Amino acid sequence: MDEKERENRGLALDRRTFLRSGAAVGALAAGAGAARAEGEPDPLITEVQYWANGWGDGVDASPYGLPIEFESDVIRRNVPWLTADVISSINFTPIHALDGTITPTGCAFERHHSGAIELKKEDYRLMINGLVDQPLVFTYEDLERFPRVNRTFFLECAANSGMEWAGAQLNGVQFTQGMIHNMQYSGIPLRTLLEEAGLSNIGDIKDKWVYVEGADASSNGRSIPLEKALDDCLVAIKANGEALRKEHGYPVRLCVPGWEGNMWVKWLRRIEVTDQPVQSREETSKYTDTLADGTSRKWTWVMDAKSVVTSPSPQMPITHGKGPLVITGLAWSGRGAITQVDVSLDGGKSWKVARLAEPGVAMAMSRFYLEIDWQGEEMFLQSRAHDDTGYVQPTKTQLRAIRGENSVYHNNAIQTWWIKSNGEAENVEVS
Ligand code: MTE
Ligand code: CO
């Protein structure tokens, strides 16, 4: 842009104005971390920069957008020693670097038992059979012709925070709490499809089940009480407004709001109405909680209220020095809406009520903020969620008193970050 063009656009500025106000600008910039002597003008303000000196990219440079290259570290990551290979594996959402509540689908975690399959809409079939009046098979196009709803839900893998039962282990909220995502789904209530097949001969729904399975080799079959299936389960065809990613079950996945992620069958291919649970692998030897005495607690479906501070945290140290600090994090409950989140700076001795960015939504994530004046003191930072059933997120000590240390799944304990005076953070436990 030449001087004339700047003038035309009303951007003509007297350079001396900048130089005169250099001291004030310098002081501000120094506060923001720029290393420059006081009074020196800031070339980012006084000089025309290359990005303002020519064309940017055209509108066809990226027909489907990716994050700008400067954000290339905001990606899913995995823990190599956690699973045998990357096909039957898990990765983690970079929740430390996100804000708001909706997880961008591109960086949302994935868990596959036999790899992500490629299933075309044309090849898609959904069968409903078993104790229905009329077994039915739906194509993708059939599904599109049923009335749809939009709902936002979190999906948390039962194994989220599983490595932390015996002690603080992984240094990063992405790894300790990142087996979670929160998306807006568009789909057909499962109730609508079950009623289409007819449930007139079913009798008491309280002792009936649906067995749901996916089209992948693992099939990931799970039994779900018919009552839940008729209540709020969704057969989703879109997430965050667009087609599901292949890895999230394209073209169709099941949403089981508030319940463990394993039940959210991807590449959904069959729903059988039964009069008993199938006792599949996924609901017996896996996703079952081993208690202190070695016995197993049967079926923990609901994900209890949980929260975590996402920043500051080990991957998000404080780099701006003393003064205003924004503490933020996420909270969710499989039993209902988040009503309150407390934050402790001293390892749970005292609590402040954080600010919820928006009123809590049942079975969806809430974002909380607490703004403090940080003077470089060490902190043992924690958050504690409350939901609308009155449930309060437990400490690790409280959880272990009931569950012991043999568990892998369903760890919703309070997380502690030790914030050091240099702003770095570490995953620790306080007793
Ligand atoms: N569905 C099928 N068909 N196959 C699978 O491997 N994994 C389950 C569930 N549904 C799985 C599946 C598990 S354990 C979880 S936690 C969620 O899907 C993960 O969903 P995501 O990959 O969209 O994050
Ligand atoms: Co899982």
Coordinates of C-alpha atoms and ligand atoms in Angstrom, one line a residue:
M1 CA 0.0 0.0 0.0
D2 CA 1.6 3.3 -1.0
E3 CA 1.1 6.6 0.8
K4 CA -1.6 7.7 -1.6
E5 CA -3.6 4.6 -1.0
R6 CA -3.2 4.9 2.7
E7 CA -4.6 8.5 2.4
N8 CA -7.5 7.3 0.3
R9 CA -8.4 4.7 3.0
G10 CA -8.2 7.3 5.7
L11 CA -5.1 5.6 7.1
A12 CA -2.7 8.5 6.6
L13 CA -1.1 9.1 10.0
D14 CA 1.4 11.6 11.1
R15 CA 4.5 9.6 12.0
R16 CA 5.5 12.3 14.5
T17 CA 2.3 11.6 16.5
F18 CA 3.6 8.1 17.1
L19 CA 7.1 9.3 18.1
R20 CA 5.6 11.8 20.5
S21 CA 3.5 9.2 22.2
G22 CA 6.3 6.6 22.1
A23 CA 6.8 6.6 25.8
A24 CA 3.3 5.6 26.6
V25 CA 3.1 3.0 23.8
G26 CA 6.5 1.6 24.9
A27 CA 5.3 1.2 28.4
L28 CA 2.3 -0.7 27.3
A29 CA 4.2 -2.9 24.9
A30 CA 6.8 -3.7 27.6
G31 CA 3.9 -4.9 29.8
A32 CA 3.0 -7.2 27.0
G33 CA 6.5 -8.7 26.9
A34 CA 8.2 -6.8 24.2
A35 CA 11.9 -6.2 25.0
R36 CA 12.5 -2.5 24.1
A37 CA 13.9 0.4 26.0
E38 CA 11.3 2.8 27.4
G39 CA 10.5 5.7 25.0
E40 CA 11.7 3.8 22.0
P41 CA 9.0 3.6 19.2
D42 CA 7.5 0.2 18.5
P43 CA 8.2 -0.6 14.8
L44 CA 5.1 -2.8 14.8
I45 CA 3.2 0.4 15.0
T46 CA 5.5 3.0 13.4
E47 CA 6.7 0.9 10.4
V48 CA 4.5 -0.4 7.6
Q49 CA 4.9 -4.2 7.9
Y50 CA 5.1 -6.7 5.0
W51 CA 1.6 -8.0 5.6
A52 CA 0.3 -4.5 4.9
N53 CA 2.5 -4.0 1.9
G54 CA 1.1 -6.3 -0.7
W55 CA -1.6 -8.9 -1.4
G56 CA -2.7 -11.5 1.1
D57 CA -3.9 -14.9 -0.1
G58 CA -6.9 -15.1 -2.4
V59 CA -10.2 -16.7 -1.4
D60 CA -9.4 -20.0 -3.1
A61 CA -6.1 -20.6 -1.3
S62 CA -7.8 -23.0 1.1
P63 CA -11.2 -24.3 0.0
Y64 CA -11.6 -26.1 3.4
G65 CA -9.8 -24.1 6.1
L66 CA -7.1 -25.3 8.4
P67 CA -5.8 -23.4 11.4
I68 CA -3.1 -20.9 10.7
E69 CA 0.4 -22.3 10.8
F70 CA 1.2 -20.4 14.0
E71 CA -1.3 -22.7 15.8
S72 CA 0.2 -25.9 14.4
D73 CA 0.9 -27.2 17.9
V74 CA -2.8 -27.2 18.8
I75 CA -3.3 -30.8 17.8
R76 CA -4.3 -34.2 19.1
R77 CA -1.4 -36.1 20.7
N78 CA -1.0 -39.6 22.1
V79 CA 0.9 -41.3 24.8
P80 CA 3.0 -43.9 23.0
W81 CA 3.3 -46.3 25.9
L82 CA -0.4 -46.3 26.6
T83 CA -1.6 -48.7 23.9
A84 CA 0.0 -51.4 21.8
D85 CA -0.3 -49.6 18.5
V86 CA -1.8 -46.6 16.8
I87 CA -4.7 -48.6 15.2
S88 CA -6.3 -49.8 18.4
S89 CA -5.5 -46.6 20.1
I90 CA -6.5 -43.3 21.6
N91 CA -5.4 -39.7 21.3
F92 CA -6.2 -36.6 23.3
T93 CA -7.9 -33.3 22.7
P94 CA -5.6 -30.3 23.2
I95 CA -8.0 -28.8 25.8
H96 CA -5.2 -26.7 27.3
A97 CA -5.1 -24.5 24.2
L98 CA -8.9 -24.2 23.6
D99 CA -11.4 -21.8 24.9
G100 CA -15.2 -21.7 24.9
T101 CA -17.0 -25.0 25.1
I102 CA -17.3 -26.4 21.6
T103 CA -14.5 -28.7 20.6
P104 CA -13.4 -28.1 17.0
T105 CA -13.9 -31.4 15.3
G106 CA -10.5 -31.3 13.7
C107 CA -8.7 -31.6 17.0
A108 CA -11.3 -33.7 19.0
F109 CA -9.9 -36.9 20.5
E110 CA -10.5 -40.3 18.9
R111 CA -10.7 -43.8 20.3
H112 CA -10.9 -46.8 17.9
H113 CA -10.8 -50.4 18.9
S114 CA -10.0 -51.6 15.3
G115 CA -9.1 -48.5 13.4
A116 CA -11.3 -45.8 11.7
I117 CA -13.2 -47.2 8.8
E118 CA -14.3 -45.5 5.6
L119 CA -18.0 -46.1 5.0
K120 CA -19.7 -44.3 2.2
K121 CA -23.3 -42.9 2.7
E122 CA -24.4 -45.1 -0.2
D123 CA -23.1 -48.2 1.5
Y124 CA -24.7 -47.3 4.9
R125 CA -27.4 -49.4 6.4
L126 CA -29.0 -49.2 9.9
M127 CA -31.0 -52.3 11.0
I128 CA -33.5 -52.2 13.9
N129 CA -34.5 -55.8 14.9
G130 CA -35.4 -57.9 17.9
L131 CA -38.5 -57.3 19.9
V132 CA -40.0 -54.8 17.5
D133 CA -43.3 -55.0 15.6
Q134 CA -41.5 -54.8 12.3
P135 CA -37.7 -55.1 11.7
L136 CA -36.5 -52.2 9.6
V137 CA -33.5 -51.2 7.6
F138 CA -32.7 -47.6 7.0
T139 CA -30.5 -46.1 4.4
Y140 CA -28.7 -42.8 5.0
E141 CA -31.3 -41.0 2.8
D142 CA -34.1 -42.5 4.9
L143 CA -32.5 -41.1 8.1
E144 CA -32.4 -37.6 6.5
R145 CA -36.1 -37.7 6.0
F146 CA -36.9 -38.0 9.8
P147 CA -37.4 -34.8 11.9
R148 CA -34.1 -33.7 13.3
V149 CA -33.0 -32.0 16.5
N150 CA -29.8 -30.2 17.5
R151 CA -28.2 -31.0 20.9
T152 CA -24.8 -30.2 22.4
F153 CA -23.2 -33.0 24.5
F154 CA -19.9 -33.9 25.9
L155 CA -18.4 -37.3 25.2
E156 CA -15.9 -38.5 27.8
C157 CA -14.1 -41.9 27.5
A158 CA -14.5 -43.9 30.7
A159 CA -10.7 -44.2 30.7
N160 CA -10.2 -40.4 30.8
S161 CA -7.8 -39.7 33.8
G162 CA -7.3 -43.5 34.1
M163 CA -3.6 -43.2 34.4
E164 CA -3.9 -41.0 37.5
W165 CA -5.5 -43.4 39.9
A166 CA -2.3 -44.5 41.7
G167 CA -0.7 -41.0 41.6
A168 CA 0.0 -37.9 39.6
Q169 CA 1.6 -39.2 36.4
L170 CA 1.2 -37.3 33.1
N171 CA 2.3 -33.7 32.9
G172 CA -0.4 -32.0 30.8
V173 CA -4.1 -31.5 31.0
Q174 CA -4.3 -32.8 27.4
F175 CA -3.1 -36.2 28.6
T176 CA -4.8 -36.2 32.1
Q177 CA -8.3 -35.0 31.1
G178 CA -8.2 -34.8 27.2
M179 CA -10.2 -37.9 26.3
I180 CA -13.2 -35.6 26.0
H181 CA -14.9 -33.5 23.4
N182 CA -18.1 -31.4 23.3
M183 CA -20.0 -31.0 20.0
Q184 CA -23.3 -29.9 18.7
Y185 CA -25.0 -32.9 17.1
S186 CA -27.8 -32.9 14.6
G187 CA -29.7 -36.1 14.5
I188 CA -32.8 -38.1 14.9
P189 CA -34.0 -39.1 18.4
L190 CA -33.5 -42.9 18.7
R191 CA -37.0 -43.0 20.1
T192 CA -38.4 -41.9 16.7
L193 CA -36.7 -44.8 14.9
L194 CA -37.6 -47.3 17.5
E195 CA -41.2 -46.2 17.3
E196 CA -41.1 -46.5 13.6
A197 CA -40.2 -50.2 14.0
G198 CA -42.9 -50.4 16.6
L199 CA -42.8 -51.3 20.3
S200 CA -46.4 -52.3 20.9
N201 CA -45.6 -55.8 22.0
I202 CA -42.7 -54.9 24.3
G203 CA -44.5 -55.0 27.7
D204 CA -42.7 -53.3 30.5
I205 CA -39.9 -51.2 29.1
K206 CA -38.0 -51.2 32.4
D207 CA -36.5 -54.7 31.9
K208 CA -35.8 -54.3 28.1
W209 CA -32.6 -53.3 26.4
V210 CA -31.1 -52.3 23.1
Y211 CA -27.9 -53.8 21.9
V212 CA -26.1 -51.4 19.6
E213 CA -23.2 -52.2 17.4
G214 CA -20.9 -50.5 14.8
A215 CA -19.9 -51.5 11.3
D216 CA -16.1 -51.7 12.2
A217 CA -14.4 -55.0 12.9
S218 CA -14.5 -54.4 16.7
S219 CA -18.3 -53.7 16.4
N220 CA -17.9 -52.2 19.9
G221 CA -21.3 -53.7 20.9
R222 CA -23.0 -52.4 24.0
S223 CA -26.3 -53.0 25.8
I224 CA -28.2 -49.9 26.8
P225 CA -31.4 -49.9 28.9
L226 CA -34.4 -49.3 26.6
E227 CA -35.5 -46.5 29.0
K228 CA -32.3 -44.5 28.2
A229 CA -32.7 -45.3 24.5
L230 CA -36.2 -43.8 24.5
D231 CA -35.2 -40.9 26.7
D232 CA -32.5 -38.8 25.1
C233 CA -30.3 -41.0 22.8
L234 CA -29.6 -39.5 19.4
V235 CA -28.7 -41.0 16.0
A236 CA -26.4 -38.3 14.9
I237 CA -25.6 -37.4 11.2
K238 CA -23.8 -34.1 11.8
A239 CA -21.4 -32.7 14.4
N240 CA -20.8 -29.0 14.8
G241 CA -22.9 -28.5 11.6
E242 CA -20.9 -30.6 9.3
A243 CA -20.6 -34.3 8.4
L244 CA -19.0 -36.4 11.1
R245 CA -15.3 -36.9 10.6
K246 CA -14.5 -40.5 9.5
E247 CA -12.8 -41.0 12.8
H248 CA -15.9 -40.0 14.7
G249 CA -18.1 -42.5 12.9
Y250 CA -19.1 -41.1 9.5
P251 CA -21.8 -41.2 8.4
V252 CA -23.8 -42.0 11.5
R253 CA -23.0 -42.4 15.2
L254 CA -25.0 -42.9 18.4
C255 CA -25.0 -40.2 21.1
V256 CA -25.8 -41.5 24.6
P257 CA -25.8 -38.2 26.6
G258 CA -23.9 -38.1 29.9
W259 CA -23.0 -41.8 29.6
E260 CA -19.5 -43.3 29.1
G261 CA -18.0 -42.7 25.6
N262 CA -17.7 -46.4 24.9
M263 CA -21.5 -46.6 24.5
W264 CA -21.5 -43.9 21.8
V265 CA -21.2 -46.4 19.0
K266 CA -19.6 -45.1 15.8
W267 CA -20.5 -46.3 12.2
L268 CA -23.8 -47.4 13.8
R269 CA -25.1 -50.4 11.9
R270 CA -27.6 -52.3 14.1
I271 CA -29.9 -51.8 17.1
E272 CA -31.5 -54.9 18.5
V273 CA -34.3 -54.7 21.1
T274 CA -33.7 -57.4 23.7
D275 CA -35.1 -58.6 27.0
Q276 CA -31.7 -58.8 28.6
P277 CA -28.2 -57.3 28.3
V278 CA -25.9 -59.1 25.9
Q279 CA -22.9 -59.0 28.4
S280 CA -20.5 -58.2 25.6
R281 CA -16.8 -57.8 26.0
E282 CA -17.1 -54.1 26.2
E283 CA -19.4 -54.2 29.1
T284 CA -17.8 -56.9 31.2
S285 CA -14.1 -57.4 31.0
K286 CA -13.7 -53.7 29.8
Y287 CA -15.2 -50.5 31.2
T288 CA -15.9 -52.2 34.6
D289 CA -14.4 -50.9 37.8
T290 CA -12.2 -53.1 39.9
L291 CA -12.6 -52.2 43.6
A292 CA -10.1 -52.3 46.4
D293 CA -11.1 -55.9 47.4
G294 CA -10.7 -57.2 43.8
T295 CA -14.4 -57.4 43.1
S296 CA -15.9 -55.6 40.1
R297 CA -18.5 -52.9 40.2
K298 CA -21.0 -53.7 37.4
W299 CA -21.9 -51.0 34.9
T300 CA -20.9 -47.5 35.7
W301 CA -22.7 -45.8 32.8
V302 CA -23.1 -42.2 34.0
M303 CA -20.0 -40.0 33.9
D304 CA -20.1 -38.1 37.2
A305 CA -19.4 -34.4 37.6
K306 CA -15.8 -33.4 36.9
S307 CA -13.9 -30.2 36.1
V308 CA -10.3 -29.2 35.5
V309 CA -8.3 -26.0 35.2
T310 CA -7.0 -25.9 31.6
S311 CA -4.9 -22.8 32.0
P312 CA -2.6 -22.2 33.7
S313 CA -1.5 -25.9 33.6
P314 CA 1.7 -27.8 32.7
Q315 CA 1.3 -27.1 29.0
M316 CA 0.1 -23.5 29.6
P317 CA 2.6 -21.9 32.1
I318 CA 2.2 -18.3 33.2
T319 CA 4.6 -16.4 30.9
H320 CA 3.4 -12.8 31.4
G321 CA 4.7 -12.1 34.9
K322 CA 2.9 -10.7 37.8
G323 CA -0.5 -8.9 37.7
P324 CA -3.8 -9.9 36.2
L325 CA -4.1 -13.6 35.6
V326 CA -7.1 -15.4 34.0
I327 CA -7.6 -18.9 35.4
T328 CA -9.9 -20.9 33.2
G329 CA -11.2 -24.4 32.8
L330 CA -14.0 -26.9 31.9
A331 CA -16.7 -28.6 33.9
W332 CA -19.2 -31.2 32.9
S333 CA -21.7 -33.7 34.4
G334 CA -23.4 -36.8 33.0
R335 CA -26.2 -36.3 35.5
G336 CA -27.3 -32.8 34.4
A337 CA -26.2 -29.2 34.2
I338 CA -23.2 -27.6 35.9
T339 CA -24.5 -25.1 38.5
Q340 CA -21.2 -23.9 40.1
V341 CA -17.5 -24.4 39.9
D342 CA -15.2 -23.5 42.8
V343 CA -11.5 -22.8 42.3
S344 CA -8.9 -23.2 45.1
L345 CA -5.4 -21.6 45.0
D346 CA -4.2 -23.4 48.1
G347 CA -4.8 -27.1 47.4
G348 CA -8.4 -27.2 48.6
K349 CA -8.1 -25.3 51.9
S350 CA -10.2 -22.4 50.7
W351 CA -12.4 -21.9 47.7
K352 CA -13.6 -19.1 45.5
V353 CA -16.7 -19.3 43.3
A354 CA -15.6 -19.1 39.6
R355 CA -17.6 -17.3 36.9
L356 CA -19.5 -19.6 34.5
A357 CA -19.3 -18.2 31.0
E358 CA -22.8 -19.3 30.3
P359 CA -25.5 -21.0 32.3
G360 CA -24.9 -24.8 32.5
V361 CA -26.5 -27.0 29.9
A362 CA -27.4 -30.6 30.8
M363 CA -24.8 -33.2 29.6
A364 CA -22.7 -30.4 27.9
M365 CA -19.5 -28.7 28.9
S366 CA -19.4 -25.5 30.8
R367 CA -16.5 -23.0 30.7
F368 CA -15.4 -21.2 33.9
Y369 CA -13.2 -18.2 34.6
L370 CA -11.6 -16.8 37.7
E371 CA -9.6 -13.6 37.3
I372 CA -7.0 -13.0 40.0
D373 CA -4.1 -10.6 40.7
W374 CA -1.1 -13.0 40.8
Q375 CA 2.0 -11.7 42.6
G376 CA 4.3 -14.7 41.8
E377 CA 3.2 -16.8 44.7
E378 CA 3.1 -20.6 44.5
M379 CA -0.3 -22.0 44.1
F380 CA -1.9 -25.4 44.3
L381 CA -4.6 -24.8 41.8
Q382 CA -7.8 -27.0 41.8
S383 CA -11.3 -26.8 40.5
R384 CA -14.4 -28.5 41.9
A385 CA -17.7 -28.9 40.0
H386 CA -21.3 -29.0 41.3
D387 CA -24.2 -30.2 39.2
D388 CA -27.9 -29.6 39.5
T389 CA -28.5 -32.9 41.4
G390 CA -26.4 -31.4 44.2
Y391 CA -23.4 -33.7 43.5
V392 CA -20.0 -32.2 44.2
Q393 CA -16.8 -33.4 42.5
P394 CA -14.8 -35.5 45.0
T395 CA -11.1 -35.3 46.0
K396 CA -8.8 -38.1 45.1
T397 CA -8.7 -39.2 48.7
Q398 CA -12.5 -39.3 48.9
L399 CA -12.7 -41.3 45.6
R400 CA -10.0 -43.8 46.7
A401 CA -11.8 -44.4 50.0
I402 CA -14.7 -45.9 48.1
R403 CA -13.0 -47.2 44.9
G404 CA -9.5 -48.1 46.0
E405 CA -6.6 -47.8 43.5
N406 CA -7.2 -50.8 41.2
S407 CA -9.5 -48.9 38.9
V408 CA -8.7 -47.6 35.5
Y409 CA -12.1 -46.2 34.5
H410 CA -14.4 -43.4 35.8
N411 CA -11.8 -41.2 37.7
N412 CA -13.6 -37.9 38.2
A413 CA -11.3 -36.7 41.1
I414 CA -10.2 -33.1 41.6
Q415 CA -7.0 -32.3 39.8
T416 CA -4.1 -30.3 41.3
W417 CA -1.6 -28.2 39.4
W418 CA 1.4 -26.9 41.4
I419 CA 2.0 -23.4 40.0
K420 CA 5.6 -22.4 40.8
S421 CA 6.7 -18.8 41.3
N422 CA 8.4 -18.8 37.8
G423 CA 4.9 -19.6 36.3
E424 CA 5.6 -23.2 35.4
A425 CA 3.1 -25.8 36.4
E426 CA 3.3 -29.5 37.4
N427 CA 0.8 -32.3 38.0
V428 CA 0.8 -33.1 41.7
E429 CA -1.4 -34.6 44.4
V430 CA -2.1 -32.9 47.7
S431 CA -3.3 -34.9 50.7
Ligands
MTE1 N1 -17.7 -47.3 18.2 C1 -17.1 -48.2 17.3 N2 -17.9 -48.7 16.4 N3 -15.8 -48.6 17.5 C2 -15.0 -48.1 18.5 O1 -13.8 -48.4 18.5 N4 -14.9 -46.6 20.5 C3 -15.7 -46.2 21.6 C4 -16.9 -45.3 21.1 N5 -17.5 -45.9 20.0 C5 -15.6 -47.2 19.4 C6 -16.9 -46.8 19.2 C7 -15.0 -45.5 22.7 S1 -14.2 -46.4 23.8 C8 -15.1 -44.1 22.8 S2 -14.4 -43.3 24.1 C9 -15.8 -43.3 21.8 O2 -16.4 -44.1 20.7 C10 -14.8 -42.3 21.2 O3 -15.4 -41.5 20.3 P1 -14.5 -40.6 19.3 O4 -13.5 -41.4 18.6 O5 -15.5 -39.8 18.5 O6 -13.8 -39.6 20.3
CO2 CO -13.5 -44.9 25.3

